[in-house]
Short mmCIF file of C-alpha atoms in Angstrom, two decimals:
data_model
loop_
_atom_site.label_atom_id
_atom_site.label_comp_id
_atom_site.label_asym_id
_atom_site.label_seq_id
_atom_site.Cartn_x
_atom_site.Cartn_y
_atom_site.Cartn_z
CA UNK A 16 0.07 -0.06 0.01
CA UNK A 17 1.30 3.25 -0.94
CA UNK A 18 1.97 5.90 1.51
CA UNK A 19 -0.22 9.23 1.07
CA UNK A 20 3.02 11.15 1.57
CA UNK A 21 5.23 9.36 -1.35
CA UNK A 22 2.94 9.59 -3.85
CA UNK A 23 3.10 11.80 -6.72
CA UNK A 24 2.38 15.49 -6.39
CA UNK A 25 -1.63 15.99 -7.73
CA UNK A 26 -1.76 18.17 -11.33
CA UNK A 27 -3.56 20.98 -11.62
CA UNK A 28 -5.30 21.75 -14.87
CA UNK A 29 -4.90 25.86 -15.63
CA UNK A 30 -8.62 27.17 -15.96
CA UNK A 31 -9.56 28.94 -19.39
CA UNK A 32 -9.54 32.18 -17.47
CA UNK A 33 -5.78 31.93 -16.31
CA UNK A 34 -4.90 30.97 -20.18
CA UNK A 35 -6.29 34.53 -21.46
CA UNK A 36 -5.15 36.31 -18.54
CA UNK A 37 -1.63 34.96 -19.51
CA UNK A 38 -1.91 35.78 -23.10
CA UNK A 39 -3.06 39.03 -22.34
CA UNK A 40 -0.17 39.69 -20.23
CA UNK A 41 2.26 38.24 -23.04
CA UNK A 42 0.48 40.69 -25.77
CA UNK A 43 1.02 43.74 -23.56
CA UNK A 44 4.82 43.59 -23.24
CA UNK A 45 4.98 42.76 -26.97
CA UNK A 46 3.27 45.55 -28.17
CA UNK A 47 5.59 48.09 -26.58
CA UNK A 48 8.65 45.78 -28.56
CA UNK A 49 7.07 45.79 -31.61
CA UNK A 50 6.22 49.81 -31.70
CA UNK A 51 9.75 50.43 -31.34
CA UNK A 52 10.95 48.26 -33.88
CA UNK A 53 8.48 50.04 -35.93
CA UNK A 54 9.76 54.17 -35.69
CA UNK A 55 9.31 55.88 -38.73
CA UNK A 56 12.09 56.97 -40.78
CA UNK A 57 14.25 59.66 -40.49
CA UNK A 58 13.63 63.01 -42.17
CA UNK A 59 17.04 62.34 -44.02
CA UNK A 60 15.69 58.38 -45.05
CA UNK A 61 12.26 59.97 -46.22
CA UNK A 62 13.77 63.05 -48.29
CA UNK A 63 16.24 60.48 -49.90
CA UNK A 64 13.37 58.10 -50.50
CA UNK A 65 10.99 60.99 -52.30
CA UNK A 66 13.89 61.98 -54.23
CA UNK A 67 14.93 59.02 -55.55
CA UNK A 68 11.22 58.50 -56.76
CA UNK A 69 11.57 61.51 -58.51
CA UNK A 70 14.07 61.05 -60.38
CA UNK A 71 13.16 57.75 -61.10
CA UNK A 72 10.06 59.10 -62.68
CA UNK A 73 12.16 61.89 -64.42
CA UNK A 74 13.75 59.36 -66.34
CA UNK A 75 10.44 57.52 -67.25
CA UNK A 76 9.22 60.99 -68.58
CA UNK A 77 12.40 61.58 -70.39
CA UNK A 78 12.17 61.73 -74.55
CA UNK A 79 13.40 59.21 -75.45
CA UNK A 80 13.20 57.21 -71.74
CA UNK A 81 15.58 56.42 -70.12
CA UNK A 82 16.85 53.39 -67.62
CA UNK A 83 18.90 53.51 -64.68
CA UNK A 84 21.25 51.03 -66.34
CA UNK A 85 22.09 53.63 -69.40
CA UNK A 86 21.97 56.89 -67.05
CA UNK A 87 24.96 58.53 -67.01
CA UNK A 88 26.65 61.94 -65.51
CA UNK A 89 25.38 64.02 -68.26
CA UNK A 90 21.96 62.72 -67.73
CA UNK A 91 22.40 63.71 -64.05
CA UNK A 92 23.43 67.44 -64.84
CA UNK A 93 20.80 67.57 -67.23
CA UNK A 94 18.38 66.87 -64.80
CA UNK A 95 20.26 69.47 -62.25
CA UNK A 96 19.36 71.81 -65.20
CA UNK A 97 15.86 70.89 -65.30
CA UNK A 98 15.31 71.52 -61.53
CA UNK A 99 16.51 75.54 -62.18
CA UNK A 100 13.18 76.28 -63.61
CA UNK A 101 11.73 75.08 -60.01
CA UNK A 102 14.48 77.59 -58.42
CA UNK A 103 13.93 80.59 -55.85
CA UNK A 104 17.62 82.13 -55.76
CA UNK A 105 17.76 85.22 -57.56
CA UNK A 106 21.31 84.59 -59.82
CA UNK A 107 22.17 87.88 -61.17
CA UNK A 108 23.53 87.89 -65.24
CA UNK A 109 26.86 89.44 -66.24
CA UNK A 110 25.28 92.31 -67.85
CA UNK A 111 22.83 93.62 -64.66
CA UNK A 112 23.43 96.48 -62.47
CA UNK A 113 23.69 94.11 -59.65
CA UNK A 114 25.97 91.27 -60.41
CA UNK A 115 28.14 90.79 -57.55
CA UNK A 116 25.99 92.63 -55.07
CA UNK A 117 25.02 90.59 -52.11
CA UNK A 118 21.75 92.97 -50.90
CA UNK A 119 20.49 94.56 -54.37
CA UNK A 120 18.24 97.52 -53.33
CA UNK A 121 15.78 96.84 -55.90
CA UNK A 122 14.34 94.02 -58.36
CA UNK A 123 15.55 93.19 -61.83
CA UNK A 124 14.90 90.68 -64.22
CA UNK A 125 17.31 88.19 -63.66
CA UNK A 126 16.54 84.31 -63.57
CA UNK A 127 16.02 82.34 -60.31
CA UNK A 128 17.89 79.07 -60.02
CA UNK A 129 18.48 76.38 -57.41
CA UNK A 130 20.93 77.26 -55.18
CA UNK A 131 24.55 75.76 -55.21
CA UNK A 132 23.69 73.94 -51.51
CA UNK A 133 20.61 72.57 -52.28
CA UNK A 134 21.58 70.82 -55.66
CA UNK A 135 25.03 69.71 -53.66
CA UNK A 136 23.12 68.23 -50.89
CA UNK A 137 20.51 66.36 -53.67
CA UNK A 138 23.65 65.15 -55.13
CA UNK A 139 24.62 63.49 -51.92
CA UNK A 140 21.66 62.07 -51.08
CA UNK A 141 20.72 60.09 -54.54
CA UNK A 142 24.68 59.27 -54.78
CA UNK A 143 23.60 57.06 -51.50
CA UNK A 144 20.79 55.80 -52.89
CA UNK A 145 21.18 54.51 -56.38
CA UNK A 146 24.21 52.16 -53.78
CA UNK A 147 21.51 51.55 -51.33
CA UNK A 148 19.20 50.17 -54.60
CA UNK A 149 21.99 47.86 -55.86
CA UNK A 150 24.05 50.20 -58.11
CA UNK A 151 27.69 49.44 -57.93
CA UNK A 152 29.35 52.35 -56.69
CA UNK A 153 32.05 52.31 -59.57
CA UNK A 154 29.18 52.85 -62.01
CA UNK A 155 27.30 55.62 -59.89
CA UNK A 156 26.46 58.40 -62.10
CA UNK A 157 25.81 61.09 -59.49
CA UNK A 158 29.46 60.35 -58.28
CA UNK A 159 30.69 60.74 -61.73
CA UNK A 160 33.38 63.58 -62.55
CA UNK A 161 31.29 65.43 -64.44
CA UNK A 162 29.03 65.81 -62.45
CA UNK A 163 31.33 67.34 -59.77
CA UNK A 164 33.07 69.61 -62.31
CA UNK A 165 29.39 71.21 -62.56
CA UNK A 166 28.77 71.65 -59.27
CA UNK A 167 31.81 73.44 -58.74
CA UNK A 168 31.15 75.60 -61.44
CA UNK A 169 27.77 76.42 -59.94
CA UNK A 170 29.12 77.55 -57.11
CA UNK A 171 31.75 79.27 -58.18
CA UNK A 172 29.19 81.40 -60.20
CA UNK A 173 27.03 82.32 -57.98
CA UNK A 174 29.23 83.21 -55.64
CA UNK A 175 30.74 85.78 -58.32
CA UNK A 176 27.09 86.41 -59.35
CA UNK A 177 25.59 87.25 -55.88
CA UNK A 178 28.78 88.63 -53.94
CA UNK A 179 28.69 85.97 -51.89
CA UNK A 180 31.38 83.70 -51.33
CA UNK A 181 31.47 80.01 -50.25
CA UNK A 182 34.03 79.48 -47.94
CA UNK A 183 35.15 75.97 -46.72
CA UNK A 184 34.22 75.11 -43.57
CA UNK A 185 36.81 73.25 -40.74
CA UNK A 186 36.18 69.52 -40.95
CA UNK A 187 34.82 68.52 -37.45
CA UNK A 188 37.13 65.94 -35.57
CA UNK A 189 36.30 62.86 -34.76
CA UNK A 190 36.90 63.05 -31.27
CA UNK A 191 34.65 65.97 -29.54
CA UNK A 192 35.92 69.59 -28.43
CA UNK A 193 38.52 69.39 -25.74
CA UNK A 194 40.75 71.45 -24.27
CA UNK A 195 43.58 70.60 -22.48
CA UNK A 196 45.63 72.50 -19.67
CA UNK A 197 49.44 71.36 -18.66
CA UNK A 198 51.20 73.13 -16.27
CA UNK A 199 54.97 73.77 -17.00
CA UNK A 200 57.18 74.31 -14.24
CA UNK A 201 60.40 76.57 -14.62
CA UNK A 202 62.27 78.30 -12.00
CA UNK A 203 59.74 79.39 -9.34
CA UNK A 204 57.23 80.00 -12.30
CA UNK A 205 54.16 78.46 -14.08
CA UNK A 206 53.32 78.88 -17.82
CA UNK A 207 49.52 77.19 -18.93
CA UNK A 208 49.82 76.12 -22.22
CA UNK A 209 45.85 75.15 -23.80
CA UNK A 210 45.07 73.74 -26.84
CA UNK A 211 41.36 73.48 -28.16
CA UNK A 212 39.94 71.66 -30.97
CA UNK A 213 36.44 72.43 -33.14
CA UNK A 214 34.39 73.14 -35.66
CA UNK A 215 32.05 72.32 -37.97
CA UNK A 216 31.76 69.86 -40.41
CA UNK A 217 30.98 69.34 -44.14
CA UNK A 218 32.25 71.31 -46.60
CA UNK A 219 31.44 74.65 -47.75
CA UNK A 220 27.30 75.35 -48.17
CA UNK A 221 25.09 78.02 -49.82
CA UNK A 222 22.61 79.47 -48.45
CA UNK A 223 20.11 76.63 -48.66
CA UNK A 224 19.65 73.63 -47.05
CA UNK A 225 16.34 72.35 -48.22
CA UNK A 226 16.03 70.22 -50.55
CA UNK A 227 16.20 71.18 -54.20
CA UNK A 228 13.21 68.96 -55.44
CA UNK A 229 10.55 69.31 -52.26
CA UNK A 230 7.37 70.28 -53.70
CA UNK A 231 7.63 71.40 -57.60
CA UNK A 232 4.56 71.77 -59.74
CA UNK A 233 4.00 68.76 -61.99
CA UNK A 234 4.33 69.26 -65.51
CA UNK A 235 4.46 66.92 -68.16
CA UNK A 236 7.67 66.07 -69.03
CA UNK A 237 8.93 66.41 -65.41
CA UNK A 238 7.55 64.46 -62.31
CA UNK A 239 5.26 65.47 -59.85
CA UNK A 240 5.65 66.52 -56.14
CA UNK A 241 9.17 67.97 -57.01
CA UNK A 242 9.70 71.16 -54.59
CA UNK A 243 12.54 73.63 -54.09
CA UNK A 244 13.52 75.49 -50.50
CA UNK A 245 15.80 78.17 -51.41
CA UNK A 246 16.30 81.52 -50.54
CA UNK A 247 15.73 84.04 -52.72
CA UNK A 248 17.64 87.53 -52.56
#
């Protein structure tokens, strides 16, 4: 005869109410984790996606239509020139009395164009998007030498026309800006030597940091939803 104390412990079945409570608790814990994993893209990523889609639309509307594989630096320059019609930055021509005047006293008939800073930032985003979408770095049309030369010419030309020089900023060092002081002891006197480092990163920019194609009016030969966020002088 088995002893009452030596038998196996009784097995109790969990009730449906208990199972429902456990499932609800697990779902409540998983919900914040799911929300954290599906964060919206950053402003830069959103703008880069819009720029990329706009460029692809431009290729489709091109006459004759172009494929991405056949796109070259010359086509990229053509795209940048096309965007000038949506620009908002006054660029004085050589015959204008306000040529080289940073603050013209009255309006003139000179054309509005995309500022160099906007075009430079746009090319940076499109260059990254090209490689993120399977393009090879060595065949990236946005990194072509002709595109770099064109951007440099735009920068220099706008600097002369608007009387606003684009000065190259110092590159930001990898470490945070630090200041160190070293005490050098001499014969009865000390000297403090301090060295600091800092500065803003990036190369010289124009007066615009917005996208060159953020809300441009839709036209028959151009991609819709393209805007210029440039400053008019």
